[in-house]
Amino acid sequence: VVITCLANFTGTIKLAGLKWYDGTRGFFEVDCPSLAVAYTNGRIQLMRNEADEAPVLVDTELTVYDLNWNNDGTILAIAGHGASASVSTRNHLDVQDFFEDRVPNCVQFYNPMGQHLRTLKIPGVRIGSVDFDDTGLRVVAAVDYHLFFAHIRGQHKWGYCTSTVIYSYSTPMRPEHTVVFWDFKNDERHVKHVRLLNNICAYKEFCLLTAKNSDLPNQQVLVLCNSIGTPLEHSYIEMEAKFLAITEYHVFAANDVAIFIWEFKQRSRLGPNGPHIVPGTSAYRSS
């Protein structure tokens, strides 16, 4: 196994842990990393397999002691110790320290692509290990002589429109995400399969699905559907849609620095003008 995360680093480094998610409950997305290699200096290497030549590299800036995947491989928890407090301070931690950003022990949460999701600060002298329960809804961390439990709030892909609940899930049998349009009043279900699904958003009779383009990694497609999953219109954007909103006439997609606005034709297929951009530019960029 080629260790890329230690490039340009000198000195003796110990292996903190090696964890593999076996894919029994599906994957976060097609061909995503499931093997995590961590070193005590905070460097993490996320690999698709043991021969991955382009692993995802993460620098947690922690002294890492343990790591673990959750039950479906969507979250990697990394337990470590920061350098934000002196030894004398760590011996006298109280509740106030917990909220004043001086607690050195923490658990960092990442998705399989190395994106940081959240940091959980934990009081105590030294954190020893971290793990999830079988449901993936609770995490436990061992610190000194104590066990700390926390509930996990997952970011589920779902929406609601005209008495229809739209939700998605993945299985080991299919590489695509399964999207279900469930009309709970009539108990009717319409199933669609979407490759590299990114998010779901809904409003009144419309549902918006966003997915990555497998051929162009920086491109995503926005697909406007009705309440049974029939595509009405679509548009391509050259950015990741991290945030979504939809109204009767517009779709708003944004990342950390840009907003894309698309005006669509209500209750009709792609009109003569097609999806278009707000005059001036395809995105408004913040300073």
mmCIF file of N, CA, C and O in Angstrom, residues 250-285:
data_model
loop_
_atom_site.group_PDB
_atom_site.id
_atom_site.type_symbol
_atom_site.label_atom_id
_atom_site.label_comp_id
_atom_site.label_asym_id
_atom_site.label_seq_id
_atom_site.Cartn_x
_atom_site.Cartn_y
_atom_site.Cartn_z
ATOM 1 N N HIS A 250 -38.752 29.276 -9.752
ATOM 2 C CA HIS A 250 -37.293 29.348 -9.738
ATOM 3 C C HIS A 250 -36.686 28.204 -8.931
ATOM 4 O O HIS A 250 -37.286 27.709 -7.973
ATOM 5 N N VAL A 251 -35.463 27.856 -9.319
ATOM 6 C CA VAL A 251 -34.609 26.952 -8.560
ATOM 7 C C VAL A 251 -33.363 27.727 -8.159
ATOM 8 O O VAL A 251 -32.777 28.443 -8.980
ATOM 9 N N PHE A 252 -32.983 27.615 -6.899
ATOM 10 C CA PHE A 252 -31.777 28.265 -6.387
ATOM 11 C C PHE A 252 -30.806 27.177 -5.942
ATOM 12 O O PHE A 252 -31.154 26.323 -5.120
ATOM 13 N N ALA A 253 -29.607 27.203 -6.494
ATOM 14 C CA ALA A 253 -28.555 26.266 -6.115
ATOM 15 C C ALA A 253 -27.318 27.068 -5.724
ATOM 16 O O ALA A 253 -26.955 28.024 -6.406
ATOM 17 N N ALA A 254 -26.678 26.677 -4.632
ATOM 18 C CA ALA A 254 -25.549 27.462 -4.142
ATOM 19 C C ALA A 254 -24.487 26.548 -3.558
ATOM 20 O O ALA A 254 -24.763 25.439 -3.087
ATOM 21 N N ASN A 255 -23.252 27.045 -3.607
ATOM 22 C CA ASN A 255 -22.162 26.434 -2.853
ATOM 23 C C ASN A 255 -21.659 27.478 -1.856
ATOM 24 O O ASN A 255 -22.389 28.396 -1.500
ATOM 25 N N ASP A 256 -20.433 27.392 -1.431
ATOM 26 C CA ASP A 256 -19.931 28.322 -0.428
ATOM 27 C C ASP A 256 -19.714 29.738 -0.962
ATOM 28 O O ASP A 256 -19.691 30.702 -0.183
ATOM 29 N N VAL A 257 -19.564 29.889 -2.282
ATOM 30 C CA VAL A 257 -19.202 31.207 -2.827
ATOM 31 C C VAL A 257 -20.090 31.671 -3.972
ATOM 32 O O VAL A 257 -19.950 32.796 -4.432
ATOM 33 N N ALA A 258 -21.005 30.839 -4.454
ATOM 34 C CA ALA A 258 -21.774 31.223 -5.641
ATOM 35 C C ALA A 258 -23.224 30.763 -5.519
ATOM 36 O O ALA A 258 -23.527 29.779 -4.835
ATOM 37 N N ILE A 259 -24.115 31.499 -6.202
ATOM 38 C CA ILE A 259 -25.535 31.157 -6.265
ATOM 39 C C ILE A 259 -25.955 31.084 -7.727
ATOM 40 O O ILE A 259 -25.689 31.999 -8.505
ATOM 41 N N PHE A 260 -26.607 29.988 -8.099
ATOM 42 C CA PHE A 260 -27.136 29.804 -9.446
ATOM 43 C C PHE A 260 -28.654 29.892 -9.376
ATOM 44 O O PHE A 260 -29.291 29.243 -8.541
ATOM 45 N N ILE A 261 -29.274 30.703 -10.249
ATOM 46 C CA ILE A 261 -30.714 30.892 -10.260
ATOM 47 C C ILE A 261 -31.252 30.468 -11.626
ATOM 48 O O ILE A 261 -30.791 30.952 -12.663
ATOM 49 N N TRP A 262 -32.222 29.574 -11.593
ATOM 50 C CA TRP A 262 -32.799 29.019 -12.825
ATOM 51 C C TRP A 262 -34.304 29.239 -12.796
ATOM 52 O O TRP A 262 -34.982 28.806 -11.884
ATOM 53 N N GLU A 263 -34.822 29.948 -13.810
ATOM 54 C CA GLU A 263 -36.262 30.144 -13.950
ATOM 55 C C GLU A 263 -36.801 29.104 -14.921
ATOM 56 O O GLU A 263 -36.351 29.017 -16.058
ATOM 57 N N PHE A 264 -37.756 28.312 -14.471
ATOM 58 C CA PHE A 264 -38.284 27.244 -15.327
ATOM 59 C C PHE A 264 -39.732 27.550 -15.713
ATOM 60 O O PHE A 264 -40.368 28.441 -15.164
ATOM 61 N N LYS A 265 -40.273 26.796 -16.674
ATOM 62 C CA LYS A 265 -41.637 26.976 -17.160
ATOM 63 C C LYS A 265 -42.559 26.107 -16.320
ATOM 64 O O LYS A 265 -42.449 24.881 -16.323
ATOM 65 N N GLN A 266 -43.464 26.695 -15.587
ATOM 66 C CA GLN A 266 -44.324 25.955 -14.674
ATOM 67 C C GLN A 266 -45.287 25.052 -15.440
ATOM 68 O O GLN A 266 -45.885 25.459 -16.421
ATOM 69 N N ARG A 267 -45.412 23.805 -14.973
ATOM 70 C CA ARG A 267 -46.348 22.816 -15.507
ATOM 71 C C ARG A 267 -46.180 22.606 -17.006
ATOM 72 O O ARG A 267 -47.138 22.417 -17.743
ATOM 73 N N SER A 268 -44.978 22.655 -17.493
ATOM 74 C CA SER A 268 -44.762 22.422 -18.924
ATOM 75 C C SER A 268 -43.400 21.808 -19.117
ATOM 76 O O SER A 268 -42.557 21.802 -18.222
ATOM 77 N N ARG A 269 -43.200 21.249 -20.294
ATOM 78 C CA ARG A 269 -41.887 20.726 -20.621
ATOM 79 C C ARG A 269 -40.977 21.898 -20.963
ATOM 80 O O ARG A 269 -41.369 23.055 -20.899
ATOM 81 N N LEU A 270 -39.764 21.606 -21.339
ATOM 82 C CA LEU A 270 -38.770 22.640 -21.598
ATOM 83 C C LEU A 270 -39.278 23.626 -22.640
ATOM 84 O O LEU A 270 -39.601 23.253 -23.764
ATOM 85 N N GLY A 271 -39.414 24.885 -22.265
ATOM 86 C CA GLY A 271 -39.964 25.911 -23.139
ATOM 87 C C GLY A 271 -38.973 26.383 -24.179
ATOM 88 O O GLY A 271 -37.818 25.965 -24.212
ATOM 89 N N PRO A 272 -39.384 27.285 -25.060
ATOM 90 C CA PRO A 272 -38.498 27.762 -26.118
ATOM 91 C C PRO A 272 -37.282 28.497 -25.589
ATOM 92 O O PRO A 272 -36.234 28.496 -26.213
ATOM 93 N N ASN A 273 -37.433 29.126 -24.416
ATOM 94 C CA ASN A 273 -36.288 29.834 -23.851
ATOM 95 C C ASN A 273 -35.398 28.930 -23.019
ATOM 96 O O ASN A 273 -34.252 29.262 -22.753
ATOM 97 N N GLY A 274 -35.943 27.772 -22.565
ATOM 98 C CA GLY A 274 -35.165 26.823 -21.784
ATOM 99 C C GLY A 274 -34.788 27.386 -20.429
ATOM 100 O O GLY A 274 -35.154 28.503 -20.074
ATOM 101 N N PRO A 275 -34.084 26.582 -19.653
ATOM 102 C CA PRO A 275 -33.576 27.102 -18.382
ATOM 103 C C PRO A 275 -32.563 28.202 -18.649
ATOM 104 O O PRO A 275 -31.705 28.069 -19.501
ATOM 105 N N HIS A 276 -32.699 29.317 -17.976
ATOM 106 C CA HIS A 276 -31.768 30.402 -18.252
ATOM 107 C C HIS A 276 -31.233 30.989 -16.963
ATOM 108 O O HIS A 276 -31.688 30.694 -15.872
ATOM 109 N N ILE A 277 -30.262 31.816 -17.122
ATOM 110 C CA ILE A 277 -29.520 32.384 -16.011
ATOM 111 C C ILE A 277 -29.988 33.807 -15.768
ATOM 112 O O ILE A 277 -30.383 34.510 -16.688
ATOM 113 N N VAL A 278 -29.979 34.203 -14.535
ATOM 114 C CA VAL A 278 -30.307 35.595 -14.217
ATOM 115 C C VAL A 278 -29.389 36.512 -15.005
ATOM 116 O O VAL A 278 -28.184 36.272 -15.086
ATOM 117 N N PRO A 279 -29.929 37.541 -15.657
ATOM 118 C CA PRO A 279 -29.110 38.400 -16.522
ATOM 119 C C PRO A 279 -27.835 38.881 -15.846
ATOM 120 O O PRO A 279 -27.850 39.311 -14.693
ATOM 121 N N GLY A 280 -26.752 38.784 -16.586
ATOM 122 C CA GLY A 280 -25.479 39.280 -16.100
ATOM 123 C C GLY A 280 -24.456 38.177 -15.901
ATOM 124 O O GLY A 280 -23.349 38.286 -16.381
ATOM 125 N N THR A 281 -24.846 37.115 -15.205
ATOM 126 C CA THR A 281 -23.897 36.050 -14.934
ATOM 127 C C THR A 281 -24.650 34.817 -14.452
ATOM 128 O O THR A 281 -25.810 34.899 -14.074
ATOM 129 N N SER A 282 -23.984 33.667 -14.475
ATOM 130 C CA SER A 282 -24.604 32.432 -14.031
ATOM 131 C C SER A 282 -24.554 32.306 -12.521
ATOM 132 O O SER A 282 -25.156 31.417 -11.963
ATOM 133 N N ALA A 283 -23.821 33.173 -11.881
ATOM 134 C CA ALA A 283 -23.705 33.062 -10.429
ATOM 135 C C ALA A 283 -23.375 34.419 -9.838
ATOM 136 O O ALA A 283 -22.711 35.245 -10.466
ATOM 137 N N TYR A 284 -23.857 34.637 -8.640
ATOM 138 C CA TYR A 284 -23.459 35.801 -7.874
ATOM 139 C C TYR A 284 -22.438 35.356 -6.861
ATOM 140 O O TYR A 284 -22.712 34.478 -6.044
ATOM 141 N N ARG A 285 -21.277 35.924 -6.887
ATOM 142 C CA ARG A 285 -20.192 35.518 -5.998
ATOM 143 C C ARG A 285 -20.054 36.501 -4.855
ATOM 144 O O ARG A 285 -20.080 37.712 -5.065
#
